Amino acid sequence: MWPYPRILAHRGGGTLAPENTFAGLRRGMDFGFRAVEFDVMLARDGVPVVMHDPYLGRTVSGAGHVFDYDGLELARMDAGSWFGADYRAEVVPLFVEFAQFCKANGIWMNIEIKPARGFDVETGETVARIARAMFADELASGQLASLPLLSSFSFAALEAARRVAPDLPRACLMSELPPGWEPLARSVEASAIHANHRHLTPALARAVLDAGFGLFCYTVNEPARAAELLGWGVEAFCTDRIDLIGPDFGRTAV
């Protein structure tokens, strides 16, 4: 069973603000969202930053890779101008500050561990260790539904996260569910499967649910498709179209 919010703002503000920025978080909040999916990777000095791409140039001004720069260097880089002139002041967020903002504002987090090539273990360990320390009180008091969910395409990163923070929930990201998906998920003690909705079928959805996993989809941007997926038993999804699919959609569409 999925104990978390059903509809998540993808990378903060979806298509309405620069992704993985504080402006994105605030834009999602403007539309009533209190649940977000975002990406974390490591800078050269091991500091985790909120970015999707392992290289600069698409959403962050500059050249090279994330691991060519220290965290504080990245935290001064323009992460908003690509989206619009009004966002020139947006910079690459440090993961700790981003997560603290979410927690202070009651925003539940799906943290995607997105390691640059070769940094799977270090990224999984770092993100999990920080998240566990940040939610130590909730863990101690059994407030499990408020804990962040750590997801990744990297099984090495998830296994590393499991080793350092076994009491934080984990989810396997799988674009297409491969043969043997269930033992793979159980090997990292995942509680949920995060699937690309484009490759999901009613039969696969039922198989995931019958196996006892939570079922989440990415990235669903059409209300009709969202309603169809919920009808298949999909328990939650993220969306870029926070203007079309609101945080209460899951309670009113089925």
Coordinates of C-alpha atoms in Angstrom, one line a residue:
M1 CA 0.0 0.0 0.0
W2 CA 1.2 3.5 -0.9
P3 CA 1.1 5.7 2.3
Y4 CA 2.3 8.9 0.7
P5 CA 0.7 11.7 -1.4
R6 CA -0.7 10.5 -4.6
I7 CA 0.2 13.3 -7.0
L8 CA 3.7 14.8 -7.0
A9 CA 5.0 17.9 -8.7
H10 CA 7.8 16.7 -11.0
R11 CA 11.1 18.5 -10.2
G12 CA 9.2 21.1 -8.3
G13 CA 7.2 23.3 -10.6
G14 CA 6.8 21.0 -13.6
T15 CA 6.7 23.0 -16.8
L16 CA 5.8 26.3 -15.0
A17 CA 9.1 27.1 -13.4
P18 CA 12.8 26.1 -13.8
E19 CA 13.2 22.5 -12.7
N20 CA 14.9 21.5 -9.5
T21 CA 15.0 25.1 -8.1
F22 CA 13.5 26.9 -5.1
A23 CA 11.3 28.8 -7.6
G24 CA 10.0 25.5 -8.8
L25 CA 9.1 24.4 -5.3
R26 CA 7.3 27.7 -4.7
R27 CA 5.4 27.4 -8.0
G28 CA 4.2 23.9 -7.0
M29 CA 3.1 25.3 -3.7
D30 CA 1.1 28.0 -5.5
F31 CA -0.9 25.2 -7.1
G32 CA -1.5 23.4 -3.8
F33 CA 1.2 20.8 -4.1
R34 CA 2.8 19.5 -0.9
A35 CA 4.7 16.6 -2.5
V36 CA 7.6 16.8 -4.9
E37 CA 10.0 14.6 -6.9
F38 CA 13.6 15.9 -7.4
D39 CA 17.0 14.7 -8.3
V40 CA 20.3 14.6 -6.4
M41 CA 23.9 14.0 -7.5
L42 CA 27.3 14.8 -6.1
A43 CA 29.6 17.7 -6.8
R44 CA 33.4 17.1 -7.1
D45 CA 33.9 17.6 -3.4
G46 CA 31.1 15.1 -2.5
V47 CA 28.5 17.8 -1.7
P48 CA 25.1 16.7 -2.9
V49 CA 23.3 19.2 -5.2
V50 CA 19.8 19.2 -6.7
M51 CA 20.3 18.6 -10.5
H52 CA 19.0 16.2 -13.1
D53 CA 21.7 16.3 -15.7
P54 CA 25.3 15.2 -15.0
Y55 CA 26.5 18.0 -17.3
L56 CA 26.0 21.7 -17.5
G57 CA 24.5 23.6 -20.4
R58 CA 20.8 22.6 -20.5
T59 CA 19.4 24.0 -17.3
V60 CA 22.6 25.4 -15.7
S61 CA 24.7 27.9 -17.5
G62 CA 28.3 26.7 -18.0
A63 CA 30.2 23.8 -19.5
G64 CA 31.5 20.5 -18.2
H65 CA 30.2 18.0 -15.7
V66 CA 28.8 18.3 -12.2
F67 CA 31.9 16.6 -10.8
D68 CA 34.1 19.2 -12.4
Y69 CA 33.0 21.7 -9.8
D70 CA 32.7 21.9 -6.0
G71 CA 29.3 22.2 -4.4
L72 CA 29.6 25.9 -3.5
E73 CA 30.8 26.7 -7.1
L74 CA 27.6 25.0 -8.4
A75 CA 25.5 26.8 -5.8
R76 CA 26.5 30.1 -7.5
M77 CA 25.6 29.0 -11.0
D78 CA 22.6 30.3 -12.9
A79 CA 19.9 27.6 -13.0
G80 CA 17.0 29.8 -14.1
S81 CA 17.8 32.0 -17.1
W82 CA 17.2 29.1 -19.5
F83 CA 13.6 29.2 -18.5
G84 CA 13.1 32.9 -18.5
A85 CA 14.6 36.3 -17.6
D86 CA 12.5 36.5 -14.4
Y87 CA 14.5 33.5 -13.0
R88 CA 18.0 34.8 -13.4
A89 CA 18.5 34.7 -9.7
E90 CA 17.8 31.0 -9.4
V91 CA 20.9 29.0 -8.6
V92 CA 21.7 25.3 -8.2
P93 CA 20.3 24.3 -4.8
L94 CA 22.4 22.4 -2.3
F95 CA 20.5 19.2 -1.3
V96 CA 20.6 19.9 2.4
E97 CA 19.0 23.4 2.0
F98 CA 16.5 22.1 -0.5
A99 CA 15.4 19.3 1.7
Q100 CA 15.2 21.6 4.8
F101 CA 12.9 24.0 2.8
C102 CA 10.7 21.0 1.9
K103 CA 10.5 19.8 5.5
A104 CA 9.9 23.3 6.9
N105 CA 7.0 23.8 4.5
G106 CA 5.4 20.4 4.9
I107 CA 6.4 19.1 1.4
W108 CA 6.8 15.4 1.2
M109 CA 9.9 14.3 -0.8
N110 CA 10.5 11.6 -3.4
I111 CA 14.3 12.0 -3.7
E112 CA 15.7 10.4 -6.8
I113 CA 19.3 9.4 -6.3
K114 CA 20.8 10.2 -9.7
P115 CA 24.5 9.4 -9.6
A116 CA 27.0 10.6 -12.2
R117 CA 28.7 7.6 -13.9
G118 CA 30.9 5.8 -11.5
F119 CA 29.6 7.5 -8.4
D120 CA 26.6 5.2 -7.6
V121 CA 27.8 4.0 -4.2
E122 CA 29.0 7.4 -2.9
T123 CA 25.8 9.1 -4.0
G124 CA 23.5 6.5 -2.5
E125 CA 25.4 6.6 0.8
T126 CA 25.6 10.4 1.0
V127 CA 21.9 11.1 0.2
A128 CA 20.7 8.3 2.5
R129 CA 22.9 9.4 5.4
I130 CA 21.8 13.0 5.2
A131 CA 18.1 12.1 4.8
R132 CA 18.2 9.8 7.8
A133 CA 19.8 12.4 10.0
M134 CA 17.3 15.0 8.9
F135 CA 14.4 12.6 9.8
A136 CA 15.8 11.1 12.9
D137 CA 12.9 12.3 15.1
E138 CA 10.3 11.0 12.7
L139 CA 12.0 7.6 12.6
A140 CA 12.2 7.5 16.4
S141 CA 8.5 8.3 16.8
G142 CA 7.3 6.0 14.0
Q143 CA 6.0 8.7 11.7
L144 CA 6.7 6.5 8.7
A145 CA 4.4 8.3 6.2
S146 CA 6.4 11.5 6.6
L147 CA 9.8 9.9 5.7
P148 CA 11.2 10.7 2.3
L149 CA 11.2 8.0 -0.3
L150 CA 14.6 7.3 -2.0
S151 CA 14.3 6.1 -5.6
S152 CA 16.9 5.4 -8.2
F153 CA 17.5 3.6 -11.5
S154 CA 20.8 2.5 -10.0
F155 CA 20.6 -0.7 -7.9
A156 CA 24.1 0.0 -6.6
A157 CA 23.0 3.4 -5.3
L158 CA 19.9 1.8 -3.7
E159 CA 21.9 -0.9 -2.1
A160 CA 24.3 1.7 -0.7
A161 CA 21.4 3.6 0.7
R162 CA 20.0 0.4 2.2
R163 CA 23.3 -0.2 4.0
V164 CA 23.6 3.2 5.7
A165 CA 19.9 3.9 6.2
P166 CA 17.9 0.6 6.2
D167 CA 14.9 2.2 7.9
L168 CA 14.3 4.7 5.1
P169 CA 12.0 3.5 2.3
R170 CA 13.4 2.8 -1.2
A171 CA 11.9 2.5 -4.6
C172 CA 13.2 1.0 -7.9
L173 CA 12.9 3.1 -10.9
M174 CA 12.4 1.0 -14.0
S175 CA 11.5 2.4 -17.4
E176 CA 10.3 -1.0 -18.5
L177 CA 9.9 -3.8 -16.1
P178 CA 12.5 -6.4 -17.1
P179 CA 12.2 -10.2 -16.7
G180 CA 13.1 -10.8 -13.1
W181 CA 12.1 -7.4 -11.9
E182 CA 10.7 -8.7 -8.7
P183 CA 13.9 -10.4 -7.3
L184 CA 15.8 -7.3 -8.3
A185 CA 13.5 -5.1 -6.3
R186 CA 13.6 -7.5 -3.3
S187 CA 17.4 -7.5 -3.4
V188 CA 17.4 -3.9 -2.3
E189 CA 14.3 -4.3 -0.1
A190 CA 12.4 -1.8 -2.2
S191 CA 8.9 -0.9 -1.0
A192 CA 7.7 0.4 -4.4
I193 CA 8.2 0.2 -8.1
H194 CA 8.4 3.5 -10.1
A195 CA 7.6 2.7 -13.7
N196 CA 7.4 4.7 -16.9
H197 CA 3.7 4.9 -17.6
R198 CA 4.2 4.5 -21.3
H199 CA 5.4 0.9 -20.9
L200 CA 2.9 -0.1 -18.2
T201 CA 0.0 -2.4 -18.9
P202 CA -2.9 -3.4 -16.7
A203 CA -1.4 -6.9 -16.3
L204 CA 2.0 -5.5 -15.2
A205 CA 0.3 -3.1 -12.8
R206 CA -1.6 -6.0 -11.2
A207 CA 1.6 -8.1 -11.0
V208 CA 3.4 -5.3 -9.1
L209 CA 0.5 -4.7 -6.7
D210 CA -0.1 -8.5 -6.2
A211 CA 3.6 -8.8 -5.3
G212 CA 3.0 -6.3 -2.5
F213 CA 4.9 -3.3 -3.9
G214 CA 3.6 0.2 -4.1
L215 CA 3.1 1.4 -7.7
F216 CA 4.1 4.8 -8.9
C217 CA 4.4 6.2 -12.5
Y218 CA 6.3 8.9 -14.1
T219 CA 5.7 11.4 -15.8
V220 CA 1.9 11.7 -16.4
N221 CA 0.8 14.9 -18.1
E222 CA -2.6 14.2 -19.6
P223 CA -5.7 14.0 -17.2
A224 CA -7.3 11.3 -19.3
R225 CA -4.2 9.1 -19.0
A226 CA -3.9 9.8 -15.3
A227 CA -7.4 8.7 -14.8
E228 CA -6.8 5.5 -16.8
L229 CA -3.7 4.6 -14.8
L230 CA -5.5 5.2 -11.5
G231 CA -8.2 2.8 -12.8
W232 CA -5.5 0.2 -13.3
G233 CA -4.6 0.5 -9.7
V234 CA -1.6 2.8 -10.0
E235 CA -1.3 4.4 -6.6
A236 CA 0.6 7.6 -7.4
F237 CA 2.4 9.5 -10.1
C238 CA 4.3 12.7 -10.8
T239 CA 3.3 15.3 -13.3
D240 CA 4.8 18.3 -15.1
R241 CA 1.3 19.7 -15.8
I242 CA 0.6 20.9 -12.3
D243 CA -1.8 23.4 -14.0
L244 CA -3.9 20.6 -15.4
I245 CA -3.6 17.8 -12.8
G246 CA -3.9 19.1 -9.2
P247 CA -2.9 17.5 -6.0
D248 CA -6.4 16.2 -5.4
F249 CA -6.8 14.6 -8.8
G250 CA -6.3 11.1 -7.4
R251 CA -9.3 11.5 -5.1
T252 CA -11.7 12.8 -7.7
A253 CA -10.8 10.9 -10.9
V254 CA -11.9 7.4 -9.8

